[in-house]
Amino acid sequence: MLMQTTTELRARPRTLMIWLFLVAAMILAMVVVGGVTRLTESGLSITQWKPISGTLPPLSDAQWQAEFDNYKKIPEYTQVNRGMTLAGFKAIFFWEYAHRLLGRIIGLAFAAPLLWFAVRRQIPKGYGGRLIAILALGGLQGAIGWWMVASGLSQRTDVSHVRLAVHLMTALFLLAGIVWTALDLRQLHRLPIARAASLRPVALVALALLFVQIMFGAFTAGLDAGYAFSSWPLMGDAWFPGGVAMIDPAWRNAVDNPIVVQFIHRWLAFAAAGALGLLAWRAWRAGAPRAALAIGVLVSLQIVLGIATLLSGVWIVIAIAHQANAALTLIASVWAAHALGRRGAAS
């Protein structure tokens, strides 16, 4: 009993909360850099996975030329970018390198403090296993990133849109888990006997629809489906264009057919918005008006940015804002869901 009391006195939930929110901010930046990497078609510029030695960029002309020679061996160069100069290669290399380096920094920013807190016994009871699971998921995310890149190195001229979606969804699930845990720790700091929040059914449905909508956003980006039709609300002169070649079996159209994927992404947005609106209303009633207001503002902005992305012909600035705002919408939704869960946990 004395040891348990000592451990509880050593726990620093507020310190861990601040640390996790900082890591969440870094993941948000990672999502933005990943979006730029995708939209500038930079993701295949580094053709090898070197977790340790790859931390340093090429430092000599010979090293740059070696990296460029590796890139020249893949289909993206031979079929799309043949004739690219070394200067052009350096431009796309920058974004992929920045994306990978930021991933390494995030891993270190999570693992090193976690070890420090564990050694000093500052992790509150019941949170150690959760934090280790988050660390493991972060490591898996790195492997998924390479699995995604590998899909574009031999036969394709780009990465698999399905693997791209898995990569993005894992990052956002990681972001949601970190934010939720940080909010639990904030509540524990305020009330030492507080229990972890639970996920209420309305929140589960809203978050599930949001994740599915983001998944179709990743499909849209990976298939370049956003370029298919740049009109709104019609696709050309119809709600759904005629004469679209369909894929067999039929279910694959929802995954592999750019026209169908864009159509689903357009209209599923409003189902997700409705569910998130209900979540916001419930959060408001539960005493979390700021979370409810954040959802309202961000969901509205997300719809505007989505339409603007189409009408602009996928202008990179708007498209990146659309992806960043999706992550912010997720954070606000987790905030509101946690507020509902706190109410349930306290009852």
Short mmCIF file of C-alpha atoms in Angstrom, two decimals:
data_model
loop_
_atom_site.label_atom_id
_atom_site.label_comp_id
_atom_site.label_asym_id
_atom_site.label_seq_id
_atom_site.Cartn_x
_atom_site.Cartn_y
_atom_site.Cartn_z
CA MET A 1 0.00 0.00 0.00
CA LEU A 2 2.88 2.36 0.85
CA MET A 3 4.58 1.61 -2.51
CA GLN A 4 1.34 2.32 -4.35
CA THR A 5 0.95 5.62 -2.55
CA THR A 6 4.54 6.58 -3.38
CA THR A 7 3.99 5.75 -7.05
CA GLU A 8 0.83 7.80 -7.12
CA LEU A 9 2.67 10.75 -5.57
CA ARG A 10 5.39 10.51 -8.21
CA ALA A 11 2.91 10.48 -11.10
CA ARG A 12 2.93 13.62 -13.23
CA PRO A 13 -0.26 13.54 -15.33
CA ARG A 14 -0.01 17.22 -16.30
CA THR A 15 3.58 16.85 -17.51
CA LEU A 16 2.63 13.80 -19.56
CA MET A 17 -0.39 15.64 -20.93
CA ILE A 18 1.76 18.52 -22.20
CA TRP A 19 4.23 16.08 -23.73
CA LEU A 20 1.48 14.19 -25.56
CA PHE A 21 -0.10 17.38 -26.89
CA LEU A 22 3.32 18.41 -28.27
CA VAL A 23 3.68 15.03 -29.97
CA ALA A 24 0.16 15.42 -31.38
CA ALA A 25 1.16 18.80 -32.84
CA MET A 26 4.16 17.15 -34.48
CA ILE A 27 1.94 14.46 -36.00
CA LEU A 28 -0.33 17.19 -37.35
CA ALA A 29 2.72 18.75 -39.02
CA MET A 30 3.61 15.29 -40.34
CA VAL A 31 0.20 14.97 -41.95
CA VAL A 32 0.70 18.32 -43.70
CA VAL A 33 4.20 17.41 -44.92
CA GLY A 34 2.87 14.04 -46.08
CA GLY A 35 0.17 15.80 -48.06
CA VAL A 36 2.74 18.06 -49.74
CA THR A 37 4.87 15.00 -50.48
CA ARG A 38 1.95 13.30 -52.18
CA LEU A 39 0.73 16.32 -54.16
CA THR A 40 4.23 17.17 -55.41
CA GLU A 41 4.70 13.49 -56.37
CA SER A 42 7.84 13.32 -54.26
CA GLY A 43 7.13 10.10 -52.39
CA LEU A 44 9.21 7.78 -54.57
CA SER A 45 12.33 9.94 -54.70
CA ILE A 46 14.03 7.89 -51.97
CA THR A 47 14.09 4.29 -53.12
CA GLN A 48 15.66 2.67 -50.06
CA TRP A 49 14.65 2.35 -46.44
CA LYS A 50 17.56 3.08 -44.14
CA PRO A 51 16.12 3.77 -40.67
CA ILE A 52 19.47 4.84 -39.18
CA SER A 53 21.85 5.89 -41.96
CA GLY A 54 18.98 7.49 -43.87
CA THR A 55 18.78 10.19 -41.21
CA LEU A 56 21.50 12.12 -43.06
CA PRO A 57 20.77 13.51 -46.54
CA PRO A 58 23.30 13.24 -49.38
CA LEU A 59 26.27 15.47 -48.48
CA SER A 60 28.40 15.26 -51.60
CA ASP A 61 27.91 15.42 -55.36
CA ALA A 62 28.71 11.71 -55.57
CA GLN A 63 26.05 10.85 -52.99
CA TRP A 64 23.47 12.98 -54.77
CA GLN A 65 24.27 11.30 -58.06
CA ALA A 66 23.97 7.86 -56.46
CA GLU A 67 20.50 8.71 -55.12
CA PHE A 68 19.49 10.07 -58.51
CA ASP A 69 20.78 6.93 -60.26
CA ASN A 70 18.64 4.79 -57.93
CA TYR A 71 15.60 6.91 -58.80
CA LYS A 72 16.31 6.48 -62.52
CA LYS A 73 15.79 2.72 -62.14
CA ILE A 74 12.12 2.91 -61.11
CA PRO A 75 9.08 3.21 -63.44
CA GLU A 76 8.15 6.71 -62.24
CA TYR A 77 11.35 8.07 -63.77
CA THR A 78 11.39 5.95 -66.92
CA GLN A 79 7.71 6.48 -67.74
CA VAL A 80 6.88 9.88 -66.21
CA ASN A 81 9.95 11.93 -65.33
CA ARG A 82 12.51 10.84 -67.93
CA GLY A 83 14.87 13.71 -68.58
CA MET A 84 14.50 15.20 -65.09
CA THR A 85 17.56 17.17 -64.04
CA LEU A 86 19.49 16.65 -60.84
CA ALA A 87 18.12 19.98 -59.60
CA GLY A 88 14.57 18.77 -60.23
CA PHE A 89 15.34 15.54 -58.39
CA LYS A 90 16.67 17.47 -55.40
CA ALA A 91 13.36 19.35 -55.21
CA ILE A 92 11.26 16.21 -54.89
CA PHE A 93 13.87 14.53 -52.70
CA PHE A 94 13.51 17.38 -50.20
CA TRP A 95 9.86 16.66 -49.37
CA GLU A 96 10.26 12.90 -49.00
CA TYR A 97 13.38 13.40 -46.89
CA ALA A 98 11.58 15.98 -44.71
CA HIS A 99 8.67 13.55 -44.29
CA ARG A 100 10.91 10.68 -43.21
CA LEU A 101 13.09 12.86 -40.97
CA LEU A 102 10.03 14.26 -39.19
CA GLY A 103 8.82 10.71 -38.65
CA ARG A 104 12.13 9.82 -36.98
CA ILE A 105 11.99 12.96 -34.83
CA ILE A 106 8.45 12.12 -33.70
CA GLY A 107 9.52 8.59 -32.81
CA LEU A 108 12.39 9.91 -30.72
CA ALA A 109 10.19 12.61 -29.17
CA PHE A 110 7.83 9.89 -27.99
CA ALA A 111 10.20 7.06 -27.05
CA ALA A 112 12.84 9.03 -25.11
CA PRO A 113 10.45 10.89 -22.76
CA LEU A 114 8.42 7.70 -22.29
CA LEU A 115 11.54 5.90 -21.08
CA TRP A 116 12.41 8.85 -18.82
CA PHE A 117 8.94 8.94 -17.28
CA ALA A 118 8.97 5.16 -16.80
CA VAL A 119 12.37 5.14 -15.09
CA ARG A 120 11.27 7.94 -12.76
CA ARG A 121 7.93 6.19 -12.12
CA GLN A 122 6.01 9.27 -13.20
CA ILE A 123 3.47 7.42 -15.34
CA PRO A 124 0.09 7.19 -13.58
CA LYS A 125 -1.28 3.77 -12.83
CA GLY A 126 -3.09 2.24 -15.79
CA TYR A 127 -1.38 4.35 -18.46
CA GLY A 128 1.88 2.47 -18.99
CA GLY A 129 0.41 -0.21 -21.21
CA ARG A 130 -1.51 2.34 -23.25
CA LEU A 131 1.60 4.43 -23.89
CA ILE A 132 3.60 1.35 -24.90
CA ALA A 133 0.82 0.41 -27.33
CA ILE A 134 0.99 3.90 -28.86
CA LEU A 135 4.77 3.53 -29.21
CA ALA A 136 4.34 0.17 -30.93
CA LEU A 137 1.76 1.63 -33.30
CA GLY A 138 4.18 4.43 -34.13
CA GLY A 139 6.83 1.88 -35.03
CA LEU A 140 4.32 0.00 -37.16
CA GLN A 141 3.48 3.26 -38.92
CA GLY A 142 7.09 3.57 -40.07
CA ALA A 143 6.95 0.06 -41.53
CA ILE A 144 3.62 0.85 -43.23
CA GLY A 145 5.23 3.93 -44.78
CA TRP A 146 7.93 1.82 -46.40
CA TRP A 147 5.34 -0.82 -47.44
CA MET A 148 3.50 2.01 -49.19
CA VAL A 149 6.60 3.33 -50.94
CA ALA A 150 7.66 -0.17 -52.00
CA SER A 151 4.42 -0.55 -53.97
CA GLY A 152 5.64 2.09 -56.44
CA LEU A 153 9.21 0.93 -57.01
CA SER A 154 8.86 -1.96 -59.45
CA GLN A 155 5.74 -2.02 -61.65
CA ARG A 156 3.71 1.09 -60.81
CA THR A 157 4.52 4.74 -61.46
CA ASP A 158 3.00 5.76 -58.13
CA VAL A 159 2.22 4.21 -54.77
CA SER A 160 -0.84 2.05 -54.15
CA HIS A 161 -3.77 4.25 -53.16
CA VAL A 162 -4.93 1.54 -50.76
CA ARG A 163 -1.57 1.50 -49.01
CA LEU A 164 -1.60 5.30 -48.99
CA ALA A 165 -4.96 5.18 -47.22
CA VAL A 166 -3.69 2.64 -44.67
CA HIS A 167 -0.68 4.89 -44.01
CA LEU A 168 -2.84 7.99 -43.48
CA MET A 169 -5.48 6.20 -41.43
CA THR A 170 -2.85 4.71 -39.12
CA ALA A 171 -1.32 8.17 -38.59
CA LEU A 172 -4.71 9.64 -37.75
CA PHE A 173 -5.64 6.75 -35.46
CA LEU A 174 -2.34 7.35 -33.69
CA LEU A 175 -3.16 11.06 -33.46
CA ALA A 176 -6.60 10.32 -32.03
CA GLY A 177 -5.19 7.91 -29.46
CA ILE A 178 -2.59 10.40 -28.29
CA VAL A 179 -5.11 13.24 -27.98
CA TRP A 180 -7.57 11.00 -26.11
CA THR A 181 -4.85 9.88 -23.69
CA ALA A 182 -3.72 13.48 -23.15
CA LEU A 183 -7.31 14.46 -22.32
CA ASP A 184 -7.58 11.56 -19.88
CA LEU A 185 -4.39 12.78 -18.20
CA ARG A 186 -5.72 16.33 -18.05
CA GLN A 187 -8.80 15.06 -16.25
CA LEU A 188 -6.63 12.99 -13.91
CA HIS A 189 -4.58 16.10 -13.09
CA ARG A 190 -7.74 18.00 -12.22
CA LEU A 191 -9.31 15.14 -10.28
CA PRO A 192 -6.88 12.47 -8.98
CA ILE A 193 -9.66 9.88 -8.65
CA ALA A 194 -10.96 10.41 -12.22
CA ARG A 195 -11.44 7.36 -14.38
CA ALA A 196 -10.51 7.14 -18.05
CA ALA A 197 -13.26 8.33 -20.36
CA SER A 198 -15.33 5.85 -22.34
CA LEU A 199 -16.36 6.01 -26.00
CA ARG A 200 -20.11 6.58 -26.20
CA PRO A 201 -22.17 5.09 -29.09
CA VAL A 202 -22.95 8.45 -30.74
CA ALA A 203 -19.26 9.34 -30.64
CA LEU A 204 -18.26 5.95 -32.02
CA VAL A 205 -20.61 6.35 -35.01
CA ALA A 206 -19.49 9.92 -35.69
CA LEU A 207 -15.79 9.05 -35.50
CA ALA A 208 -16.29 5.95 -37.65
CA LEU A 209 -17.99 7.99 -40.38
CA LEU A 210 -15.25 10.61 -40.18
CA PHE A 211 -12.56 7.95 -40.58
CA VAL A 212 -14.36 6.41 -43.56
CA GLN A 213 -14.70 9.83 -45.16
CA ILE A 214 -10.99 10.49 -44.66
CA MET A 215 -10.23 7.06 -46.13
CA PHE A 216 -12.12 8.01 -49.29
CA GLY A 217 -10.19 11.26 -49.28
CA ALA A 218 -6.99 9.22 -49.34
CA PHE A 219 -8.39 7.08 -52.18
CA THR A 220 -9.25 10.29 -54.04
CA ALA A 221 -5.71 11.61 -53.62
CA GLY A 222 -4.04 8.31 -54.45
CA LEU A 223 -6.09 7.80 -57.62
CA ASP A 224 -5.82 11.48 -58.65
CA ALA A 225 -9.61 11.31 -58.66
CA GLY A 226 -9.90 14.95 -57.72
CA TYR A 227 -8.89 15.86 -61.27
CA ALA A 228 -11.70 13.83 -62.82
CA PHE A 229 -14.39 16.51 -62.43
CA SER A 230 -13.76 20.08 -61.28
CA SER A 231 -17.40 21.17 -61.09
CA TRP A 232 -19.83 21.36 -58.18
CA PRO A 233 -22.42 20.12 -57.28
CA LEU A 234 -22.74 18.26 -60.59
CA MET A 235 -20.05 16.06 -62.04
CA GLY A 236 -19.97 17.65 -65.47
CA ASP A 237 -23.62 18.03 -66.40
CA ALA A 238 -25.02 15.24 -64.21
CA TRP A 239 -25.10 14.18 -60.60
CA PHE A 240 -23.27 11.06 -61.71
CA PRO A 241 -21.74 11.07 -65.20
CA GLY A 242 -23.05 8.62 -67.76
CA GLY A 243 -20.92 6.20 -69.69
CA VAL A 244 -18.48 5.55 -66.85
CA ALA A 245 -16.60 2.29 -67.39
CA MET A 246 -17.27 0.08 -64.41
CA ILE A 247 -14.96 -2.50 -62.86
CA ASP A 248 -15.87 -6.09 -62.16
CA PRO A 249 -16.62 -7.17 -59.45
CA ALA A 250 -18.83 -4.21 -58.63
CA TRP A 251 -17.52 -3.59 -55.11
CA ARG A 252 -14.10 -2.68 -56.51
CA ASN A 253 -15.56 0.49 -58.02
CA ALA A 254 -15.78 1.98 -54.53
CA VAL A 255 -12.03 1.43 -54.13
CA ASP A 256 -10.42 1.52 -57.58
CA ASN A 257 -12.70 3.55 -59.86
CA PRO A 258 -11.69 7.25 -59.68
CA ILE A 259 -15.13 8.51 -60.77
CA VAL A 260 -17.01 6.43 -58.21
CA VAL A 261 -14.50 7.27 -55.49
CA GLN A 262 -14.88 11.00 -56.11
CA PHE A 263 -18.68 10.64 -56.11
CA ILE A 264 -18.65 8.79 -52.77
CA HIS A 265 -16.21 11.25 -51.24
CA ARG A 266 -18.42 14.19 -52.32
CA TRP A 267 -21.62 12.95 -50.72
CA LEU A 268 -20.41 10.85 -47.81
CA ALA A 269 -19.08 14.17 -46.50
CA PHE A 270 -22.60 15.27 -45.64
CA ALA A 271 -23.43 12.06 -43.78
CA ALA A 272 -20.24 12.48 -41.75
CA ALA A 273 -21.08 16.16 -41.19
CA GLY A 274 -24.54 15.22 -39.90
CA ALA A 275 -23.10 12.67 -37.46
CA LEU A 276 -20.49 15.15 -36.27
CA GLY A 277 -23.20 17.77 -35.86
CA LEU A 278 -25.07 15.39 -33.56
CA LEU A 279 -21.85 14.76 -31.66
CA ALA A 280 -21.34 18.52 -31.30
CA TRP A 281 -24.89 18.98 -30.01
CA ARG A 282 -24.42 16.21 -27.46
CA ALA A 283 -21.08 17.69 -26.39
CA TRP A 284 -22.72 21.09 -25.94
CA ARG A 285 -25.36 19.56 -23.70
CA ALA A 286 -22.64 17.72 -21.78
CA GLY A 287 -20.97 21.01 -20.89
CA ALA A 288 -18.30 21.18 -23.61
CA PRO A 289 -19.40 24.16 -25.74
CA ARG A 290 -15.91 24.92 -27.03
CA ALA A 291 -15.50 21.42 -28.42
CA ALA A 292 -18.96 21.67 -30.00
CA LEU A 293 -18.14 25.04 -31.54
CA ALA A 294 -14.81 23.75 -32.85
CA ILE A 295 -16.58 20.88 -34.63
CA GLY A 296 -19.12 23.25 -36.18
CA VAL A 297 -16.49 25.65 -37.49
CA LEU A 298 -14.06 22.98 -38.71
CA VAL A 299 -16.67 20.79 -40.41
CA SER A 300 -18.10 23.80 -42.24
CA LEU A 301 -14.62 24.89 -43.29
CA GLN A 302 -13.80 21.35 -44.39
CA ILE A 303 -16.78 21.25 -46.75
CA VAL A 304 -15.84 24.64 -48.20
CA LEU A 305 -12.22 23.55 -48.67
CA GLY A 306 -13.32 20.30 -50.31
CA ILE A 307 -15.47 22.13 -52.85
CA ALA A 308 -12.72 24.71 -53.39
CA THR A 309 -10.21 21.92 -54.00
CA LEU A 310 -12.38 20.58 -56.81
CA LEU A 311 -13.19 23.95 -58.35
CA SER A 312 -9.54 25.01 -58.29
CA GLY A 313 -8.39 21.91 -60.15
CA VAL A 314 -6.72 20.60 -56.97
CA TRP A 315 -4.62 23.69 -56.30
CA ILE A 316 -1.96 22.43 -53.91
CA VAL A 317 -2.41 25.19 -51.30
CA ILE A 318 -6.14 24.49 -50.96
CA ALA A 319 -5.66 20.73 -51.11
CA ILE A 320 -3.11 20.82 -48.30
CA ALA A 321 -5.40 23.05 -46.23
CA HIS A 322 -8.17 20.49 -46.83
CA GLN A 323 -5.99 17.65 -45.50
CA ALA A 324 -4.73 19.64 -42.52
CA ASN A 325 -8.25 20.68 -41.61
CA ALA A 326 -9.35 17.05 -41.73
CA ALA A 327 -6.81 16.29 -39.00
CA LEU A 328 -7.99 19.29 -36.99
CA THR A 329 -11.59 18.12 -37.38
CA LEU A 330 -10.56 14.74 -36.03
CA ILE A 331 -8.92 16.38 -33.01
CA ALA A 332 -12.04 18.44 -32.30
CA SER A 333 -14.20 15.34 -32.66
CA VAL A 334 -12.03 13.38 -30.23
CA TRP A 335 -12.26 16.32 -27.84
CA ALA A 336 -16.06 16.28 -28.01
CA ALA A 337 -16.22 12.46 -27.78
CA HIS A 338 -13.99 12.57 -24.72
CA ALA A 339 -16.28 15.13 -23.10
CA LEU A 340 -19.20 12.75 -23.52
CA GLY A 341 -17.11 9.86 -22.25
CA ARG A 342 -16.09 11.78 -19.15
CA ARG A 343 -19.72 12.31 -18.34
CA GLY A 344 -20.35 8.60 -18.72
CA ALA A 345 -17.27 7.60 -16.74
CA ALA A 346 -18.27 9.81 -13.85
CA SER A 347 -21.80 8.39 -13.60
#
